[in-house]
Amino acid sequence: RLSLGNGCLDKFFKGGIPTRAITEVSGVSGSGKTQLSLQMCAMATLEKEFGGLHGSVIVIAASRLFNVKALKRISEYLYGKFGKSNCERALNMTGVIHISDAETLAHVVRYQIPEAVRRMNCRLVVISGISSVFTYRDEDEEFNRSEMLLDVGLSLKKIAYESGAAVVCLNGSRSAPRGENSNDSVGGMVEEICCSKVSIDYRTLLGSNELYR
């Protein structure tokens, strides 16, 4: 498992983020999903003796630009906590792919991620805003999006299982029950491809007493 670098958070995640599996982390906007994912990125680049995975990280960002400055702040803290001075390693070992549609995500997962795992020792894959690229407008498009998301999920499971990597999908909480024409059902589709699911709110991070400013 991948440690979060904090005992309270590791306890909340039942020992950390499991490898060889897909974990969904959900929460409303502002609940701390992005901060938590940055913490995972920094920890994954650390050696296993510190709870890391001693590998590189791939972030697939669909919802917003990746916050490099925030990753640097968190890396400085966590590396310093374990007596490591080369926090730049976390930045150098983290690759970011920005996407805007489901087709691009499917291509990246099918072709680019397996290559990164093989050539760059990628041990953590984070997908941010996965629901946003699978929204639909009618029943026909819903079926196509469902099929594509299922294919993405199967590819991610294969990557995780064969490589021993951890895969994390960040997903906004659904604010309303699923309706016939509601894109909230995309969140339910994401749940179905994940092996484990964790819902967080800001109090989860407050309880860890480790907030990065």
mmCIF file of C-alpha atoms in Angstrom:
data_model
loop_
_atom_site.group_PDB
_atom_site.id
_atom_site.type_symbol
_atom_site.label_atom_id
_atom_site.label_comp_id
_atom_site.label_asym_id
_atom_site.label_seq_id
_atom_site.Cartn_x
_atom_site.Cartn_y
_atom_site.Cartn_z
ATOM 1 C CA ARG A 1 0.000 0.000 0.000
ATOM 2 C CA LEU A 2 0.957 3.612 -0.554
ATOM 3 C CA SER A 3 1.195 5.601 2.663
ATOM 4 C CA LEU A 4 -0.197 9.138 2.824
ATOM 5 C CA GLY A 5 2.697 10.113 5.087
ATOM 6 C CA ASN A 6 0.391 10.679 8.025
ATOM 7 C CA GLY A 7 -0.863 8.167 10.581
ATOM 8 C CA CYS A 8 -4.405 9.582 10.774
ATOM 9 C CA LEU A 9 -4.864 9.552 7.011
ATOM 10 C CA ASP A 10 -3.368 6.078 6.683
ATOM 11 C CA LYS A 11 -5.806 4.867 9.323
ATOM 12 C CA PHE A 12 -8.697 6.527 7.483
ATOM 13 C CA PHE A 13 -7.607 4.759 4.268
ATOM 14 C CA LYS A 14 -7.197 1.451 6.163
ATOM 15 C CA GLY A 15 -3.433 1.368 5.817
ATOM 16 C CA GLY A 16 -3.020 3.550 2.745
ATOM 17 C CA ILE A 17 -3.871 3.414 -0.948
ATOM 18 C CA PRO A 18 -3.881 -0.191 -2.221
ATOM 19 C CA THR A 19 -1.661 -1.156 -5.128
ATOM 20 C CA ARG A 20 -2.850 -3.482 -7.905
ATOM 21 C CA ALA A 21 -6.269 -1.830 -7.625
ATOM 22 C CA ILE A 22 -8.331 1.229 -8.591
ATOM 23 C CA THR A 23 -9.424 3.478 -5.733
ATOM 24 C CA GLU A 24 -12.102 6.141 -6.113
ATOM 25 C CA VAL A 25 -11.740 9.204 -3.893
ATOM 26 C CA SER A 26 -14.924 11.250 -3.967
ATOM 27 C CA GLY A 27 -16.030 14.460 -2.310
ATOM 28 C CA VAL A 28 -17.718 17.761 -3.008
ATOM 29 C CA SER A 29 -15.774 20.697 -4.414
ATOM 30 C CA GLY A 30 -13.387 22.018 -1.777
ATOM 31 C CA SER A 31 -13.340 18.787 0.233
ATOM 32 C CA GLY A 32 -9.592 18.297 -0.253
ATOM 33 C CA LYS A 33 -9.410 15.737 -3.083
ATOM 34 C CA THR A 34 -6.778 17.677 -5.016
ATOM 35 C CA GLN A 35 -4.597 18.263 -1.956
ATOM 36 C CA LEU A 36 -4.836 14.606 -1.044
ATOM 37 C CA SER A 37 -3.835 13.553 -4.568
ATOM 38 C CA LEU A 38 -0.779 15.812 -4.433
ATOM 39 C CA GLN A 39 0.183 14.171 -1.160
ATOM 40 C CA MET A 40 -0.076 10.771 -2.861
ATOM 41 C CA CYS A 41 2.128 11.982 -5.713
ATOM 42 C CA ALA A 42 4.874 13.136 -3.365
ATOM 43 C CA MET A 43 4.758 9.975 -1.265
ATOM 44 C CA ALA A 44 4.811 7.640 -4.285
ATOM 45 C CA THR A 45 8.236 8.967 -5.303
ATOM 46 C CA LEU A 46 9.735 8.190 -1.889
ATOM 47 C CA GLU A 47 11.439 4.913 -1.037
ATOM 48 C CA LYS A 48 9.381 1.993 0.247
ATOM 49 C CA GLU A 49 10.976 2.248 3.686
ATOM 50 C CA PHE A 50 9.121 5.556 4.117
ATOM 51 C CA GLY A 51 5.813 4.165 2.867
ATOM 52 C CA GLY A 52 6.344 5.217 -0.739
ATOM 53 C CA LEU A 53 6.460 3.194 -3.936
ATOM 54 C CA HIS A 54 9.883 4.402 -5.163
ATOM 55 C CA GLY A 55 8.603 5.108 -8.643
ATOM 56 C CA SER A 56 7.282 7.774 -10.938
ATOM 57 C CA VAL A 57 3.770 9.215 -11.133
ATOM 58 C CA ILE A 58 1.428 9.984 -14.011
ATOM 59 C CA VAL A 59 -1.378 12.499 -13.453
ATOM 60 C CA ILE A 60 -4.164 12.696 -16.039
ATOM 61 C CA ALA A 61 -5.870 16.035 -15.453
ATOM 62 C CA ALA A 62 -9.296 16.586 -16.996
ATOM 63 C CA SER A 63 -10.900 19.122 -14.710
ATOM 64 C CA ARG A 64 -8.218 21.759 -14.123
ATOM 65 C CA LEU A 65 -4.553 22.593 -14.630
ATOM 66 C CA PHE A 66 -2.127 20.678 -12.441
ATOM 67 C CA ASN A 67 -0.845 22.759 -9.503
ATOM 68 C CA VAL A 68 2.938 22.364 -9.631
ATOM 69 C CA LYS A 69 3.540 24.931 -6.884
ATOM 70 C CA ALA A 70 1.278 23.055 -4.474
ATOM 71 C CA LEU A 71 3.073 19.779 -5.229
ATOM 72 C CA LYS A 72 6.394 21.468 -4.497
ATOM 73 C CA ARG A 73 5.161 22.743 -1.104
ATOM 74 C CA ILE A 74 3.806 19.344 -0.102
ATOM 75 C CA SER A 75 6.943 17.571 -1.341
ATOM 76 C CA GLU A 76 9.182 19.885 0.663
ATOM 77 C CA TYR A 77 7.212 19.075 3.803
ATOM 78 C CA LEU A 78 7.030 15.302 3.332
ATOM 79 C CA TYR A 79 10.609 14.869 2.150
ATOM 80 C CA GLY A 80 11.791 16.976 5.077
ATOM 81 C CA LYS A 81 9.686 14.904 7.465
ATOM 82 C CA PHE A 82 11.609 11.789 6.433
ATOM 83 C CA GLY A 83 14.985 13.512 6.423
ATOM 84 C CA LYS A 84 15.224 13.764 2.648
ATOM 85 C CA SER A 85 16.528 16.944 1.045
ATOM 86 C CA ASN A 86 15.982 16.182 -2.657
ATOM 87 C CA CYS A 87 12.295 17.131 -2.825
ATOM 88 C CA GLU A 88 12.793 18.172 -6.454
ATOM 89 C CA ARG A 89 12.693 14.439 -7.181
ATOM 90 C CA ALA A 90 8.918 14.474 -6.648
ATOM 91 C CA LEU A 91 8.511 17.136 -9.347
ATOM 92 C CA ASN A 92 10.909 15.445 -11.741
ATOM 93 C CA MET A 93 9.214 12.059 -11.270
ATOM 94 C CA THR A 94 5.671 13.366 -11.855
ATOM 95 C CA GLY A 95 4.374 13.563 -15.411
ATOM 96 C CA VAL A 96 1.156 15.417 -16.238
ATOM 97 C CA ILE A 97 -1.163 14.821 -19.185
ATOM 98 C CA HIS A 98 -3.993 17.306 -19.682
ATOM 99 C CA ILE A 99 -7.048 15.991 -21.518
ATOM 100 C CA SER A 100 -10.401 17.462 -22.519
ATOM 101 C CA ASP A 101 -12.480 14.552 -23.809
ATOM 102 C CA ALA A 102 -13.229 10.880 -23.275
ATOM 103 C CA GLU A 103 -11.599 9.765 -26.530
ATOM 104 C CA THR A 104 -8.261 11.254 -25.503
ATOM 105 C CA LEU A 105 -8.502 9.667 -22.067
ATOM 106 C CA ALA A 106 -9.192 6.255 -23.618
ATOM 107 C CA HIS A 107 -6.176 6.626 -25.930
ATOM 108 C CA VAL A 108 -3.881 7.711 -23.085
ATOM 109 C CA VAL A 109 -4.962 4.835 -20.849
ATOM 110 C CA ARG A 110 -4.697 2.237 -23.600
ATOM 111 C CA TYR A 111 -1.346 3.281 -25.083
ATOM 112 C CA GLN A 112 0.604 5.916 -23.116
ATOM 113 C CA ILE A 113 0.146 4.680 -19.546
ATOM 114 C CA PRO A 114 1.302 1.087 -20.217
ATOM 115 C CA GLU A 115 4.422 2.514 -21.909
ATOM 116 C CA ALA A 116 5.079 4.839 -18.943
ATOM 117 C CA VAL A 117 4.728 1.914 -16.547
ATOM 118 C CA ARG A 118 7.204 -0.116 -18.587
ATOM 119 C CA ARG A 119 9.812 2.562 -19.302
ATOM 120 C CA MET A 120 9.499 5.001 -16.387
ATOM 121 C CA ASN A 121 8.692 2.649 -13.487
ATOM 122 C CA CYS A 122 5.354 4.411 -12.995
ATOM 123 C CA ARG A 123 3.838 3.268 -9.698
ATOM 124 C CA LEU A 124 0.938 5.694 -9.274
ATOM 125 C CA VAL A 125 -1.663 6.862 -11.785
ATOM 126 C CA VAL A 126 -4.026 9.662 -10.727
ATOM 127 C CA ILE A 127 -6.998 10.651 -12.873
ATOM 128 C CA SER A 128 -8.554 13.960 -11.880
ATOM 129 C CA GLY A 129 -12.052 14.923 -12.996
ATOM 130 C CA ILE A 130 -12.788 11.626 -14.700
ATOM 131 C CA SER A 131 -16.566 12.188 -14.616
ATOM 132 C CA SER A 132 -16.302 15.488 -16.479
ATOM 133 C CA VAL A 133 -15.217 13.870 -19.756
ATOM 134 C CA PHE A 134 -17.938 11.214 -19.770
ATOM 135 C CA THR A 135 -20.992 13.462 -19.626
ATOM 136 C CA TYR A 136 -23.708 12.828 -22.203
ATOM 137 C CA ARG A 137 -26.694 14.575 -23.799
ATOM 138 C CA ASP A 138 -29.023 11.748 -24.787
ATOM 139 C CA GLU A 139 -29.568 7.996 -24.411
ATOM 140 C CA ASP A 140 -27.463 7.042 -27.430
ATOM 141 C CA GLU A 141 -24.523 9.074 -26.178
ATOM 142 C CA GLU A 142 -25.023 7.643 -22.695
ATOM 143 C CA PHE A 143 -24.606 4.116 -24.076
ATOM 144 C CA ASN A 144 -21.444 5.075 -25.981
ATOM 145 C CA ARG A 145 -19.969 6.797 -22.938
ATOM 146 C CA SER A 146 -20.793 3.803 -20.752
ATOM 147 C CA GLU A 147 -19.032 1.449 -23.148
ATOM 148 C CA MET A 148 -15.991 3.711 -23.337
ATOM 149 C CA LEU A 149 -15.779 4.115 -19.552
ATOM 150 C CA LEU A 150 -16.001 0.353 -19.120
ATOM 151 C CA ASP A 151 -13.121 -0.076 -21.571
ATOM 152 C CA VAL A 152 -11.064 2.525 -19.697
ATOM 153 C CA GLY A 153 -11.813 0.754 -16.407
ATOM 154 C CA LEU A 154 -10.734 -2.643 -17.744
ATOM 155 C CA SER A 155 -7.506 -1.153 -19.113
ATOM 156 C CA LEU A 156 -6.736 0.524 -15.787
ATOM 157 C CA LYS A 157 -7.402 -2.681 -13.856
ATOM 158 C CA LYS A 158 -5.033 -4.575 -16.144
ATOM 159 C CA ILE A 159 -2.330 -1.925 -15.689
ATOM 160 C CA ALA A 160 -2.712 -1.923 -11.912
ATOM 161 C CA TYR A 161 -2.735 -5.694 -11.551
ATOM 162 C CA GLU A 162 0.131 -6.467 -13.931
ATOM 163 C CA SER A 163 2.451 -3.662 -12.788
ATOM 164 C CA GLY A 164 1.620 -3.483 -9.092
ATOM 165 C CA ALA A 165 0.773 0.207 -9.456
ATOM 166 C CA ALA A 166 -1.897 2.115 -7.566
ATOM 167 C CA VAL A 167 -4.596 3.833 -9.631
ATOM 168 C CA VAL A 168 -6.648 6.643 -8.084
ATOM 169 C CA CYS A 169 -9.717 8.293 -9.658
ATOM 170 C CA LEU A 170 -10.834 11.618 -8.199
ATOM 171 C CA ASN A 171 -14.566 12.020 -8.578
ATOM 172 C CA GLY A 172 -16.916 14.789 -7.472
ATOM 173 C CA SER A 173 -19.789 13.639 -5.267
ATOM 174 C CA ARG A 174 -23.189 13.446 -6.902
ATOM 175 C CA SER A 175 -25.412 16.211 -5.596
ATOM 176 C CA ALA A 176 -28.717 14.686 -6.648
ATOM 177 C CA PRO A 177 -30.230 11.272 -7.287
ATOM 178 C CA ARG A 178 -29.648 9.819 -10.710
ATOM 179 C CA GLY A 179 -32.355 10.774 -13.187
ATOM 180 C CA GLU A 180 -33.184 9.594 -16.659
ATOM 181 C CA ASN A 181 -31.344 12.455 -18.310
ATOM 182 C CA SER A 182 -28.976 13.330 -15.507
ATOM 183 C CA ASN A 183 -25.223 13.264 -15.970
ATOM 184 C CA ASP A 184 -24.980 12.488 -12.256
ATOM 185 C CA SER A 185 -25.213 8.877 -13.349
ATOM 186 C CA VAL A 186 -21.681 9.210 -14.720
ATOM 187 C CA GLY A 187 -20.508 9.224 -11.110
ATOM 188 C CA GLY A 188 -22.227 5.886 -10.633
ATOM 189 C CA MET A 189 -20.445 4.494 -13.691
ATOM 190 C CA VAL A 190 -17.089 5.558 -12.240
ATOM 191 C CA GLU A 191 -17.923 3.797 -8.972
ATOM 192 C CA GLU A 192 -18.514 0.564 -10.853
ATOM 193 C CA ILE A 193 -14.981 0.411 -12.333
ATOM 194 C CA CYS A 194 -13.270 0.997 -8.972
ATOM 195 C CA CYS A 195 -12.192 -1.713 -6.537
ATOM 196 C CA SER A 196 -12.515 0.466 -3.442
ATOM 197 C CA LYS A 197 -14.270 3.751 -2.728
ATOM 198 C CA VAL A 198 -13.550 6.446 -0.152
ATOM 199 C CA SER A 199 -15.573 9.604 0.410
ATOM 200 C CA ILE A 200 -13.808 12.515 2.098
ATOM 201 C CA ASP A 201 -14.626 15.979 3.343
ATOM 202 C CA TYR A 202 -12.475 18.808 4.680
ATOM 203 C CA ARG A 203 -12.749 17.400 8.211
ATOM 204 C CA THR A 204 -10.800 14.345 7.048
ATOM 205 C CA LEU A 205 -7.787 16.538 6.386
ATOM 206 C CA LEU A 206 -8.372 18.651 9.484
ATOM 207 C CA GLY A 207 -8.176 15.461 11.523
ATOM 208 C CA SER A 208 -4.716 14.754 10.153
ATOM 209 C CA ASN A 209 -3.401 18.091 11.527
ATOM 210 C CA GLU A 210 -1.290 18.424 8.389
ATOM 211 C CA LEU A 211 -2.583 21.204 6.176
ATOM 212 C CA TYR A 212 -0.230 22.762 3.649
ATOM 213 C CA ARG A 213 -0.516 26.484 3.112
#
